[in-house]
Amino acid sequence: MTQTDTQAEAVLAAIRFDANGLVPAIAQQHDTGEVLMMAWMNAESVRETLATGRVCYFSRSRNKLWRKGESSGQTQHLKQLLVDCDGDTLLLRVQQDGVACHTGRRTCFYRAAGEGGLTETVAPAVSPEALYGHTHG
Amino acid sequence: MTQTDTQAEAVLAAIRFDANGLVPAIAQQHDTGEVLMMAWMNAESVRETLATGRVCYFSRSRNKLWRKGESSGQTQHLKQLLVDCDGDTLLLRVQQDGVACHTGRRTCFYRAAGEGGLTETVAPAVSPEALYGHTHG
């Protein structure tokens, strides 16, 4: 999916960015409904995502655009971008290549509240070292 | 689902609340996978949600606990609470009674980016007046 600049501006006009110029964006696998992750976008990353069809977030920790998959290869292809009723949250329906989580799991939501606090519900599909091409520590 | 206080504290310890003491929480219909809404929780609302099994958010506009459905009757029953990899987002898998959105739609995400900007993808299931027992304007 791509959008012309004019179309992107119409979408941007409906988004209520916060005081930092950011809006939370939920990524959901388009066909299974699995919620993969939540990250943040600024106007520039929304424009790039609509123009390229590849999801681009804004990294708050690195303070720059974060083209999902640029280091890991785990790209998100946009199928549909939705804006919520009051314009302060986005839902990105995507085709996730590989895994969404930096831990090597398909989804970032792998810890569930249960009897003893949190329990892991999803095992890693790949090792983080395989994703990022180096070992840690 | 209910949790003892001790179990709730173990969950809370894994959550990284923001500078305002809040964390974004995504509500997803547990069986269909539909993403219904995103709202915010503070520690007290997480505790209440785990203790009662009914979803309680924190309303930033009203600056108080927001027991979902308290005025509309559209309650969310918690099936599972998940914490993401870095602890700064929650995913609530719920049974949504009726509709999640104050516009009378099942989901708050009913506006999709398309050819001409945003188009509505979901029609209201009930009127807001029916939900809140009064007319506006």
PDB file of C-alpha atoms in Angstrom:
ATOM      1  CA  MET A   1       0.000   0.000   0.000  1.00  0.00           C
ATOM      2  CA  THR A   2       1.304   3.438  -0.869  1.00  0.00           C
ATOM      3  CA  GLN A   3      -0.271   6.859  -0.568  1.00  0.00           C
ATOM      4  CA  THR A   4       0.356  10.081  -2.350  1.00  0.00           C
ATOM      5  CA  ASP A   5       1.628  12.986  -0.283  1.00  0.00           C
ATOM      6  CA  THR A   6      -1.804  14.636  -0.387  1.00  0.00           C
ATOM      7  CA  GLN A   7      -3.496  11.530   0.949  1.00  0.00           C
ATOM      8  CA  ALA A   8      -0.894  11.229   3.697  1.00  0.00           C
ATOM      9  CA  GLU A   9      -1.530  14.809   4.767  1.00  0.00           C
ATOM     10  CA  ALA A  10      -5.268  14.055   5.094  1.00  0.00           C
ATOM     11  CA  VAL A  11      -4.418  11.141   7.384  1.00  0.00           C
ATOM     12  CA  LEU A  12      -1.913  13.219   9.360  1.00  0.00           C
ATOM     13  CA  ALA A  13      -4.554  15.920   9.897  1.00  0.00           C
ATOM     14  CA  ALA A  14      -6.682  13.368  11.777  1.00  0.00           C
ATOM     15  CA  ILE A  15      -3.850  12.332  14.118  1.00  0.00           C
ATOM     16  CA  ARG A  16      -3.481  14.061  17.458  1.00  0.00           C
ATOM     17  CA  PHE A  17       0.232  13.835  18.167  1.00  0.00           C
ATOM     18  CA  ASP A  18       1.235  14.267  21.815  1.00  0.00           C
ATOM     19  CA  ALA A  19       3.340  17.077  23.275  1.00  0.00           C
ATOM     20  CA  ASN A  20       6.463  15.335  21.964  1.00  0.00           C
ATOM     21  CA  GLY A  21       5.022  15.029  18.456  1.00  0.00           C
ATOM     22  CA  LEU A  22       4.464  11.290  18.841  1.00  0.00           C
ATOM     23  CA  VAL A  23       1.547   8.879  18.604  1.00  0.00           C
ATOM     24  CA  PRO A  24       1.462   5.257  19.812  1.00  0.00           C
ATOM     25  CA  ALA A  25       1.123   2.682  17.029  1.00  0.00           C
ATOM     26  CA  ILE A  26       0.006  -0.905  17.594  1.00  0.00           C
ATOM     27  CA  ALA A  27       1.263  -3.473  15.082  1.00  0.00           C
ATOM     28  CA  GLN A  28      -1.046  -6.409  14.415  1.00  0.00           C
ATOM     29  CA  GLN A  29      -0.448  -9.328  12.048  1.00  0.00           C
ATOM     30  CA  HIS A  30      -3.146  -8.670   9.447  1.00  0.00           C
ATOM     31  CA  ASP A  31      -4.389 -12.216   8.907  1.00  0.00           C
ATOM     32  CA  THR A  32      -4.051 -13.911  12.298  1.00  0.00           C
ATOM     33  CA  GLY A  33      -4.959 -10.895  14.455  1.00  0.00           C
ATOM     34  CA  GLU A  34      -1.916 -11.406  16.673  1.00  0.00           C
ATOM     35  CA  VAL A  35      -0.799  -8.204  18.403  1.00  0.00           C
ATOM     36  CA  LEU A  36       2.937  -8.030  17.732  1.00  0.00           C
ATOM     37  CA  MET A  37       4.217  -4.860  19.400  1.00  0.00           C
ATOM     38  CA  MET A  38       3.538  -1.236  20.242  1.00  0.00           C
ATOM     39  CA  ALA A  39       5.906   1.574  19.306  1.00  0.00           C
ATOM     40  CA  TRP A  40       5.761   5.290  18.536  1.00  0.00           C
ATOM     41  CA  MET A  41       5.529   7.287  15.321  1.00  0.00           C
ATOM     42  CA  ASN A  42       6.050  10.946  14.472  1.00  0.00           C
ATOM     43  CA  ALA A  43       4.644  12.714  11.425  1.00  0.00           C
ATOM     44  CA  GLU A  44       7.725  11.928   9.354  1.00  0.00           C
ATOM     45  CA  SER A  45       7.539   8.206  10.134  1.00  0.00           C
ATOM     46  CA  VAL A  46       3.812   8.135   9.263  1.00  0.00           C
ATOM     47  CA  ARG A  47       4.593   9.814   5.935  1.00  0.00           C
ATOM     48  CA  GLU A  48       7.417   7.393   5.169  1.00  0.00           C
ATOM     49  CA  THR A  49       5.317   4.365   6.141  1.00  0.00           C
ATOM     50  CA  LEU A  50       2.446   5.429   3.858  1.00  0.00           C
ATOM     51  CA  ALA A  51       4.828   6.293   1.018  1.00  0.00           C
ATOM     52  CA  THR A  52       6.919   3.116   1.123  1.00  0.00           C
ATOM     53  CA  GLY A  53       4.524   0.526   2.543  1.00  0.00           C
ATOM     54  CA  ARG A  54       7.216  -0.489   5.018  1.00  0.00           C
ATOM     55  CA  VAL A  55       6.646   0.405   8.657  1.00  0.00           C
ATOM     56  CA  CYS A  56       8.888   3.117  10.049  1.00  0.00           C
ATOM     57  CA  TYR A  57       8.645   4.093  13.717  1.00  0.00           C
ATOM     58  CA  PHE A  58      10.319   6.815  15.728  1.00  0.00           C
ATOM     59  CA  SER A  59      12.733   5.462  18.333  1.00  0.00           C
ATOM     60  CA  ARG A  60      12.416   7.429  21.565  1.00  0.00           C
ATOM     61  CA  SER A  61      15.635   5.925  22.952  1.00  0.00           C
ATOM     62  CA  ARG A  62      17.698   6.644  19.832  1.00  0.00           C
ATOM     63  CA  ASN A  63      15.755   9.840  18.988  1.00  0.00           C
ATOM     64  CA  LYS A  64      15.559   9.034  15.289  1.00  0.00           C
ATOM     65  CA  LEU A  65      13.536   7.220  12.661  1.00  0.00           C
ATOM     66  CA  TRP A  66      13.479   3.474  13.161  1.00  0.00           C
ATOM     67  CA  ARG A  67      12.886   1.549   9.980  1.00  0.00           C
ATOM     68  CA  LYS A  68      11.633  -1.728  11.424  1.00  0.00           C
ATOM     69  CA  GLY A  69      13.913  -4.521  10.279  1.00  0.00           C
ATOM     70  CA  GLU A  70      16.769  -2.293   9.114  1.00  0.00           C
ATOM     71  CA  SER A  71      19.250  -4.131  11.342  1.00  0.00           C
ATOM     72  CA  SER A  72      17.398  -7.397  11.992  1.00  0.00           C
ATOM     73  CA  GLY A  73      15.812  -7.966   8.578  1.00  0.00           C
ATOM     74  CA  GLN A  74      12.445  -8.482  10.275  1.00  0.00           C
ATOM     75  CA  THR A  75      10.490  -6.026   8.152  1.00  0.00           C
ATOM     76  CA  GLN A  76       6.844  -5.034   8.609  1.00  0.00           C
ATOM     77  CA  HIS A  77       4.857  -4.531   5.407  1.00  0.00           C
ATOM     78  CA  LEU A  78       1.851  -2.260   5.857  1.00  0.00           C
ATOM     79  CA  LYS A  79      -1.511  -3.695   4.845  1.00  0.00           C
ATOM     80  CA  GLN A  80      -3.747  -1.091   6.494  1.00  0.00           C
ATOM     81  CA  LEU A  81      -3.298   1.932   8.749  1.00  0.00           C
ATOM     82  CA  LEU A  82      -6.205   2.799  11.045  1.00  0.00           C
ATOM     83  CA  VAL A  83      -6.734   5.869  13.226  1.00  0.00           C
ATOM     84  CA  ASP A  84      -8.806   5.543  16.382  1.00  0.00           C
ATOM     85  CA  CYS A  85     -11.913   7.545  17.290  1.00  0.00           C
ATOM     86  CA  ASP A  86     -10.086  10.414  18.953  1.00  0.00           C
ATOM     87  CA  GLY A  87      -7.018  10.290  16.740  1.00  0.00           C
ATOM     88  CA  ASP A  88      -4.475   9.557  19.439  1.00  0.00           C
ATOM     89  CA  THR A  89      -3.607   5.935  18.621  1.00  0.00           C
ATOM     90  CA  LEU A  90      -2.820   4.120  15.374  1.00  0.00           C
ATOM     91  CA  LEU A  91      -3.378   0.488  14.475  1.00  0.00           C
ATOM     92  CA  LEU A  92      -1.052  -0.904  11.806  1.00  0.00           C
ATOM     93  CA  ARG A  93      -2.219  -4.116  10.201  1.00  0.00           C
ATOM     94  CA  VAL A  94       0.978  -5.622   8.850  1.00  0.00           C
ATOM     95  CA  GLN A  95       2.663  -8.614   7.312  1.00  0.00           C
ATOM     96  CA  GLN A  96       5.505  -9.299   9.744  1.00  0.00           C
ATOM     97  CA  ASP A  97       8.569 -10.935   8.227  1.00  0.00           C
ATOM     98  CA  GLY A  98       9.975 -13.315  10.827  1.00  0.00           C
ATOM     99  CA  VAL A  99       9.677 -12.046  14.375  1.00  0.00           C
ATOM    100  CA  ALA A 100       8.650  -8.676  15.777  1.00  0.00           C
ATOM    101  CA  CYS A 101      10.445  -8.839  19.134  1.00  0.00           C
ATOM    102  CA  HIS A 102      14.133  -8.144  19.722  1.00  0.00           C
ATOM    103  CA  THR A 103      14.165 -11.209  22.002  1.00  0.00           C
ATOM    104  CA  GLY A 104      13.555 -13.398  18.933  1.00  0.00           C
ATOM    105  CA  ARG A 105       9.895 -14.006  19.691  1.00  0.00           C
ATOM    106  CA  ARG A 106       7.091 -13.467  17.214  1.00  0.00           C
ATOM    107  CA  THR A 107       5.387 -10.977  19.577  1.00  0.00           C
ATOM    108  CA  CYS A 108       6.637  -8.652  22.312  1.00  0.00           C
ATOM    109  CA  PHE A 109       3.670  -9.724  24.483  1.00  0.00           C
ATOM    110  CA  TYR A 110       4.984 -13.038  25.807  1.00  0.00           C
ATOM    111  CA  ARG A 111       4.676 -12.546  29.572  1.00  0.00           C
ATOM    112  CA  ALA A 112       1.259 -13.242  31.101  1.00  0.00           C
ATOM    113  CA  ALA A 113       0.006 -12.480  34.590  1.00  0.00           C
ATOM    114  CA  GLY A 114      -0.773 -15.755  36.304  1.00  0.00           C
ATOM    115  CA  GLU A 115      -0.660 -17.572  39.603  1.00  0.00           C
ATOM    116  CA  GLY A 116       2.925 -16.761  40.466  1.00  0.00           C
ATOM    117  CA  GLY A 117       3.315 -13.344  38.870  1.00  0.00           C
ATOM    118  CA  LEU A 118       4.432 -13.422  35.218  1.00  0.00           C
ATOM    119  CA  THR A 119       4.929 -16.558  33.153  1.00  0.00           C
ATOM    120  CA  GLU A 120       6.328 -16.780  29.634  1.00  0.00           C
ATOM    121  CA  THR A 121       3.781 -17.903  27.069  1.00  0.00           C
ATOM    122  CA  VAL A 122       5.869 -17.756  23.871  1.00  0.00           C
ATOM    123  CA  ALA A 123       9.342 -19.221  23.273  1.00  0.00           C
ATOM    124  CA  PRO A 124      11.923 -17.507  21.052  1.00  0.00           C
ATOM    125  CA  ALA A 125      11.740 -18.589  17.419  1.00  0.00           C
ATOM    126  CA  VAL A 126      15.290 -17.386  16.723  1.00  0.00           C
ATOM    127  CA  SER A 127      18.153 -16.222  18.902  1.00  0.00           C
ATOM    128  CA  PRO A 128      18.776 -12.480  19.253  1.00  0.00           C
ATOM    129  CA  GLU A 129      22.356 -13.153  18.136  1.00  0.00           C
ATOM    130  CA  ALA A 130      21.075 -14.599  14.862  1.00  0.00           C
ATOM    131  CA  LEU A 131      18.872 -11.519  14.393  1.00  0.00           C
ATOM    132  CA  TYR A 132      21.498  -8.912  15.053  1.00  0.00           C
ATOM    133  CA  GLY A 133      24.600 -10.713  13.830  1.00  0.00           C
ATOM    134  CA  HIS A 134      26.598 -10.454  17.028  1.00  0.00           C
ATOM    135  CA  THR A 135      26.676 -11.802  20.562  1.00  0.00           C
ATOM    136  CA  HIS A 136      26.017  -9.721  23.618  1.00  0.00           C
ATOM    137  CA  GLY A 137      28.524  -9.504  26.452  1.00  0.00           C
TER     138      GLY A 137
ATOM    139  CA  MET B   1      -9.449 -14.061  36.474  1.00  0.00           C
ATOM    140  CA  THR B   2      -8.431 -12.658  39.820  1.00  0.00           C
ATOM    141  CA  GLN B   3      -5.030 -12.298  41.448  1.00  0.00           C
ATOM    142  CA  THR B   4      -3.979 -11.995  45.027  1.00  0.00           C
ATOM    143  CA  ASP B   5      -2.326  -8.763  46.089  1.00  0.00           C
ATOM    144  CA  THR B   6       1.077 -10.466  46.152  1.00  0.00           C
ATOM    145  CA  GLN B   7       0.697 -11.702  42.617  1.00  0.00           C
ATOM    146  CA  ALA B   8      -0.397  -8.255  41.454  1.00  0.00           C
ATOM    147  CA  GLU B   9       2.695  -6.705  43.009  1.00  0.00           C
ATOM    148  CA  ALA B  10       4.901  -9.151  41.050  1.00  0.00           C
ATOM    149  CA  VAL B  11       3.187  -8.025  37.858  1.00  0.00           C
ATOM    150  CA  LEU B  12       3.451  -4.356  38.800  1.00  0.00           C
ATOM    151  CA  ALA B  13       7.178  -4.752  39.441  1.00  0.00           C
ATOM    152  CA  ALA B  14       7.636  -5.704  35.768  1.00  0.00           C
ATOM    153  CA  ILE B  15       5.778  -2.646  34.467  1.00  0.00           C
ATOM    154  CA  ARG B  16       7.733   0.490  33.603  1.00  0.00           C
ATOM    155  CA  PHE B  17       5.233   3.278  34.198  1.00  0.00           C
ATOM    156  CA  ASP B  18       6.011   6.573  32.458  1.00  0.00           C
ATOM    157  CA  ALA B  19       6.835   9.885  34.124  1.00  0.00           C
ATOM    158  CA  ASN B  20       3.122  10.392  34.802  1.00  0.00           C
ATOM    159  CA  GLY B  21       2.777   6.958  36.405  1.00  0.00           C
ATOM    160  CA  LEU B  22       0.888   5.585  33.401  1.00  0.00           C
ATOM    161  CA  VAL B  23       1.285   2.718  30.950  1.00  0.00           C
ATOM    162  CA  PRO B  24      -0.586   2.241  27.651  1.00  0.00           C
ATOM    163  CA  ALA B  25      -2.918  -0.769  27.594  1.00  0.00           C
ATOM    164  CA  ILE B  26      -4.254  -2.329  24.399  1.00  0.00           C
ATOM    165  CA  ALA B  27      -7.603  -4.135  24.691  1.00  0.00           C
ATOM    166  CA  GLN B  28      -8.108  -7.084  22.359  1.00  0.00           C
ATOM    167  CA  GLN B  29     -11.181  -9.324  22.093  1.00  0.00           C
ATOM    168  CA  HIS B  30      -9.751 -12.608  23.351  1.00  0.00           C
ATOM    169  CA  ASP B  31     -11.336 -15.010  20.873  1.00  0.00           C
ATOM    170  CA  THR B  32     -11.555 -13.038  17.619  1.00  0.00           C
ATOM    171  CA  GLY B  33      -8.289 -11.113  17.976  1.00  0.00           C
ATOM    172  CA  GLU B  34      -9.987  -7.804  17.179  1.00  0.00           C
ATOM    173  CA  VAL B  35      -8.135  -4.805  18.610  1.00  0.00           C
ATOM    174  CA  LEU B  36     -10.826  -2.797  20.387  1.00  0.00           C
ATOM    175  CA  MET B  37      -9.117   0.251  21.884  1.00  0.00           C
ATOM    176  CA  MET B  38      -6.063   1.637  23.619  1.00  0.00           C
ATOM    177  CA  ALA B  39      -6.207   3.466  26.924  1.00  0.00           C
ATOM    178  CA  TRP B  40      -3.963   4.124  29.920  1.00  0.00           C
ATOM    179  CA  MET B  41      -3.567   2.459  33.309  1.00  0.00           C
ATOM    180  CA  ASN B  42      -1.870   3.489  36.519  1.00  0.00           C
ATOM    181  CA  ALA B  43      -0.749   1.091  39.266  1.00  0.00           C
ATOM    182  CA  GLU B  44      -4.068   1.381  41.076  1.00  0.00           C
ATOM    183  CA  SER B  45      -6.067   0.518  37.966  1.00  0.00           C
ATOM    184  CA  VAL B  46      -3.837  -2.492  37.260  1.00  0.00           C
ATOM    185  CA  ARG B  47      -4.371  -3.700  40.828  1.00  0.00           C
ATOM    186  CA  GLU B  48      -8.136  -3.242  40.596  1.00  0.00           C
ATOM    187  CA  THR B  49      -8.312  -4.958  37.199  1.00  0.00           C
ATOM    188  CA  LEU B  50      -6.388  -7.992  38.473  1.00  0.00           C
ATOM    189  CA  ALA B  51      -8.410  -8.112  41.700  1.00  0.00           C
ATOM    190  CA  THR B  52     -11.865  -7.800  40.151  1.00  0.00           C
ATOM    191  CA  GLY B  53     -11.403  -9.273  36.673  1.00  0.00           C
ATOM    192  CA  ARG B  54     -13.104  -6.193  35.220  1.00  0.00           C
ATOM    193  CA  VAL B  55     -10.941  -3.753  33.293  1.00  0.00           C
ATOM    194  CA  CYS B  56     -10.319  -0.419  34.977  1.00  0.00           C
ATOM    195  CA  TYR B  57      -8.299   2.272  33.168  1.00  0.00           C
ATOM    196  CA  PHE B  58      -7.061   5.663  34.280  1.00  0.00           C
ATOM    197  CA  SER B  59      -8.742   8.529  32.447  1.00  0.00           C
ATOM    198  CA  ARG B  60      -6.220  11.240  31.600  1.00  0.00           C
ATOM    199  CA  SER B  61      -8.976  13.744  30.706  1.00  0.00           C
ATOM    200  CA  ARG B  62     -10.953  13.151  33.912  1.00  0.00           C
ATOM    201  CA  ASN B  63      -7.835  12.427  36.002  1.00  0.00           C
ATOM    202  CA  LYS B  64      -9.415   9.499  37.800  1.00  0.00           C
ATOM    203  CA  LEU B  65     -10.034   5.760  37.600  1.00  0.00           C
ATOM    204  CA  TRP B  66     -12.240   4.796  34.691  1.00  0.00           C
ATOM    205  CA  ARG B  67     -14.122   1.550  35.243  1.00  0.00           C
ATOM    206  CA  LYS B  68     -14.879   0.626  31.651  1.00  0.00           C
ATOM    207  CA  GLY B  69     -18.618   0.347  31.234  1.00  0.00           C
ATOM    208  CA  GLU B  70     -19.539   2.148  34.454  1.00  0.00           C
ATOM    209  CA  SER B  71     -21.719   4.623  32.563  1.00  0.00           C
ATOM    210  CA  SER B  72     -22.326   2.760  29.291  1.00  0.00           C
ATOM    211  CA  GLY B  73     -22.711  -0.803  30.605  1.00  0.00           C
ATOM    212  CA  GLN B  74     -20.135  -1.951  28.026  1.00  0.00           C
ATOM    213  CA  THR B  75     -17.903  -3.834  30.475  1.00  0.00           C
ATOM    214  CA  GLN B  76     -14.589  -5.522  29.664  1.00  0.00           C
ATOM    215  CA  HIS B  77     -13.947  -8.818  31.442  1.00  0.00           C
ATOM    216  CA  LEU B  78     -10.257  -9.659  31.722  1.00  0.00           C
ATOM    217  CA  LYS B  79      -9.183 -12.997  30.287  1.00  0.00           C
ATOM    218  CA  GLN B  80      -5.420 -12.422  30.271  1.00  0.00           C
ATOM    219  CA  LEU B  81      -3.041  -9.546  31.029  1.00  0.00           C
ATOM    220  CA  LEU B  82       0.271  -9.546  29.168  1.00  0.00           C
ATOM    221  CA  VAL B  83       3.335  -7.333  29.685  1.00  0.00           C
ATOM    222  CA  ASP B  84       5.591  -6.606  26.715  1.00  0.00           C
ATOM    223  CA  CYS B  85       9.328  -7.290  26.488  1.00  0.00           C
ATOM    224  CA  ASP B  86      10.452  -4.000  27.964  1.00  0.00           C
ATOM    225  CA  GLY B  87       7.524  -3.586  30.330  1.00  0.00           C
ATOM    226  CA  ASP B  88       6.180  -0.350  28.908  1.00  0.00           C
ATOM    227  CA  THR B  89       2.980  -1.610  27.234  1.00  0.00           C
ATOM    228  CA  LEU B  90       0.198  -3.943  28.372  1.00  0.00           C
ATOM    229  CA  LEU B  91      -2.049  -6.170  26.286  1.00  0.00           C
ATOM    230  CA  LEU B  92      -5.411  -6.987  27.832  1.00  0.00           C
ATOM    231  CA  ARG B  93      -7.192  -9.935  26.311  1.00  0.00           C
ATOM    232  CA  VAL B  94     -10.831  -9.331  27.199  1.00  0.00           C
ATOM    233  CA  GLN B  95     -14.427 -10.319  26.683  1.00  0.00           C
ATOM    234  CA  GLN B  96     -16.037  -7.078  25.560  1.00  0.00           C
ATOM    235  CA  ASP B  97     -19.712  -6.710  26.427  1.00  0.00           C
ATOM    236  CA  GLY B  98     -21.370  -4.829  23.565  1.00  0.00           C
ATOM    237  CA  VAL B  99     -19.187  -2.156  22.024  1.00  0.00           C
ATOM    238  CA  ALA B 100     -15.833  -0.699  23.094  1.00  0.00           C
ATOM    239  CA  CYS B 101     -16.078   2.701  21.391  1.00  0.00           C
ATOM    240  CA  HIS B 102     -18.004   5.697  22.697  1.00  0.00           C
ATOM    241  CA  THR B 103     -19.238   6.239  19.111  1.00  0.00           C
ATOM    242  CA  GLY B 104     -21.233   2.997  19.409  1.00  0.00           C
ATOM    243  CA  ARG B 105     -18.838   0.957  17.305  1.00  0.00           C
ATOM    244  CA  ARG B 106     -17.368  -2.353  18.364  1.00  0.00           C
ATOM    245  CA  THR B 107     -13.814  -0.984  17.974  1.00  0.00           C
ATOM    246  CA  CYS B 108     -12.292   2.480  18.190  1.00  0.00           C
ATOM    247  CA  PHE B 109     -10.214   1.697  15.075  1.00  0.00           C
ATOM    248  CA  TYR B 110     -12.813   2.288  12.371  1.00  0.00           C
ATOM    249  CA  ARG B 111     -11.052   4.873  10.154  1.00  0.00           C
ATOM    250  CA  ALA B 112      -8.631   3.478   7.571  1.00  0.00           C
ATOM    251  CA  ALA B 113      -6.125   5.327   5.421  1.00  0.00           C
ATOM    252  CA  GLY B 114      -7.132   4.884   1.799  1.00  0.00           C
ATOM    253  CA  GLU B 115      -7.297   6.586  -1.557  1.00  0.00           C
ATOM    254  CA  GLY B 116      -8.987   9.780  -0.374  1.00  0.00           C
ATOM    255  CA  GLY B 117      -7.590  10.087   3.126  1.00  0.00           C
ATOM    256  CA  LEU B 118      -9.594   8.262   5.819  1.00  0.00           C
ATOM    257  CA  THR B 119     -12.635   6.100   5.182  1.00  0.00           C
ATOM    258  CA  GLU B 120     -14.902   4.507   7.772  1.00  0.00           C
ATOM    259  CA  THR B 121     -14.685   0.725   7.845  1.00  0.00           C
ATOM    260  CA  VAL B 122     -17.083  -0.059  10.710  1.00  0.00           C
ATOM    261  CA  ALA B 123     -20.627   1.241  11.223  1.00  0.00           C
ATOM    262  CA  PRO B 124     -22.046   1.986  14.675  1.00  0.00           C
ATOM    263  CA  ALA B 125     -23.807  -1.000  16.257  1.00  0.00           C
ATOM    264  CA  VAL B 126     -25.715   1.216  18.687  1.00  0.00           C
ATOM    265  CA  SER B 127     -26.243   4.962  18.991  1.00  0.00           C
ATOM    266  CA  PRO B 128     -24.162   6.887  21.532  1.00  0.00           C
ATOM    267  CA  GLU B 129     -27.429   8.202  22.971  1.00  0.00           C
ATOM    268  CA  ALA B 130     -28.540   4.636  23.685  1.00  0.00           C
ATOM    269  CA  LEU B 131     -25.197   3.959  25.391  1.00  0.00           C
ATOM    270  CA  TYR B 132     -25.104   7.002  27.608  1.00  0.00           C
ATOM    271  CA  GLY B 133     -28.822   7.611  28.132  1.00  0.00           C
ATOM    272  CA  HIS B 134     -28.892  11.159  26.877  1.00  0.00           C
ATOM    273  CA  THR B 135     -28.607  13.167  23.693  1.00  0.00           C
ATOM    274  CA  HIS B 136     -25.772  15.505  22.911  1.00  0.00           C
ATOM    275  CA  GLY B 137     -26.358  19.128  21.969  1.00  0.00           C
TER     276      GLY B 137
END
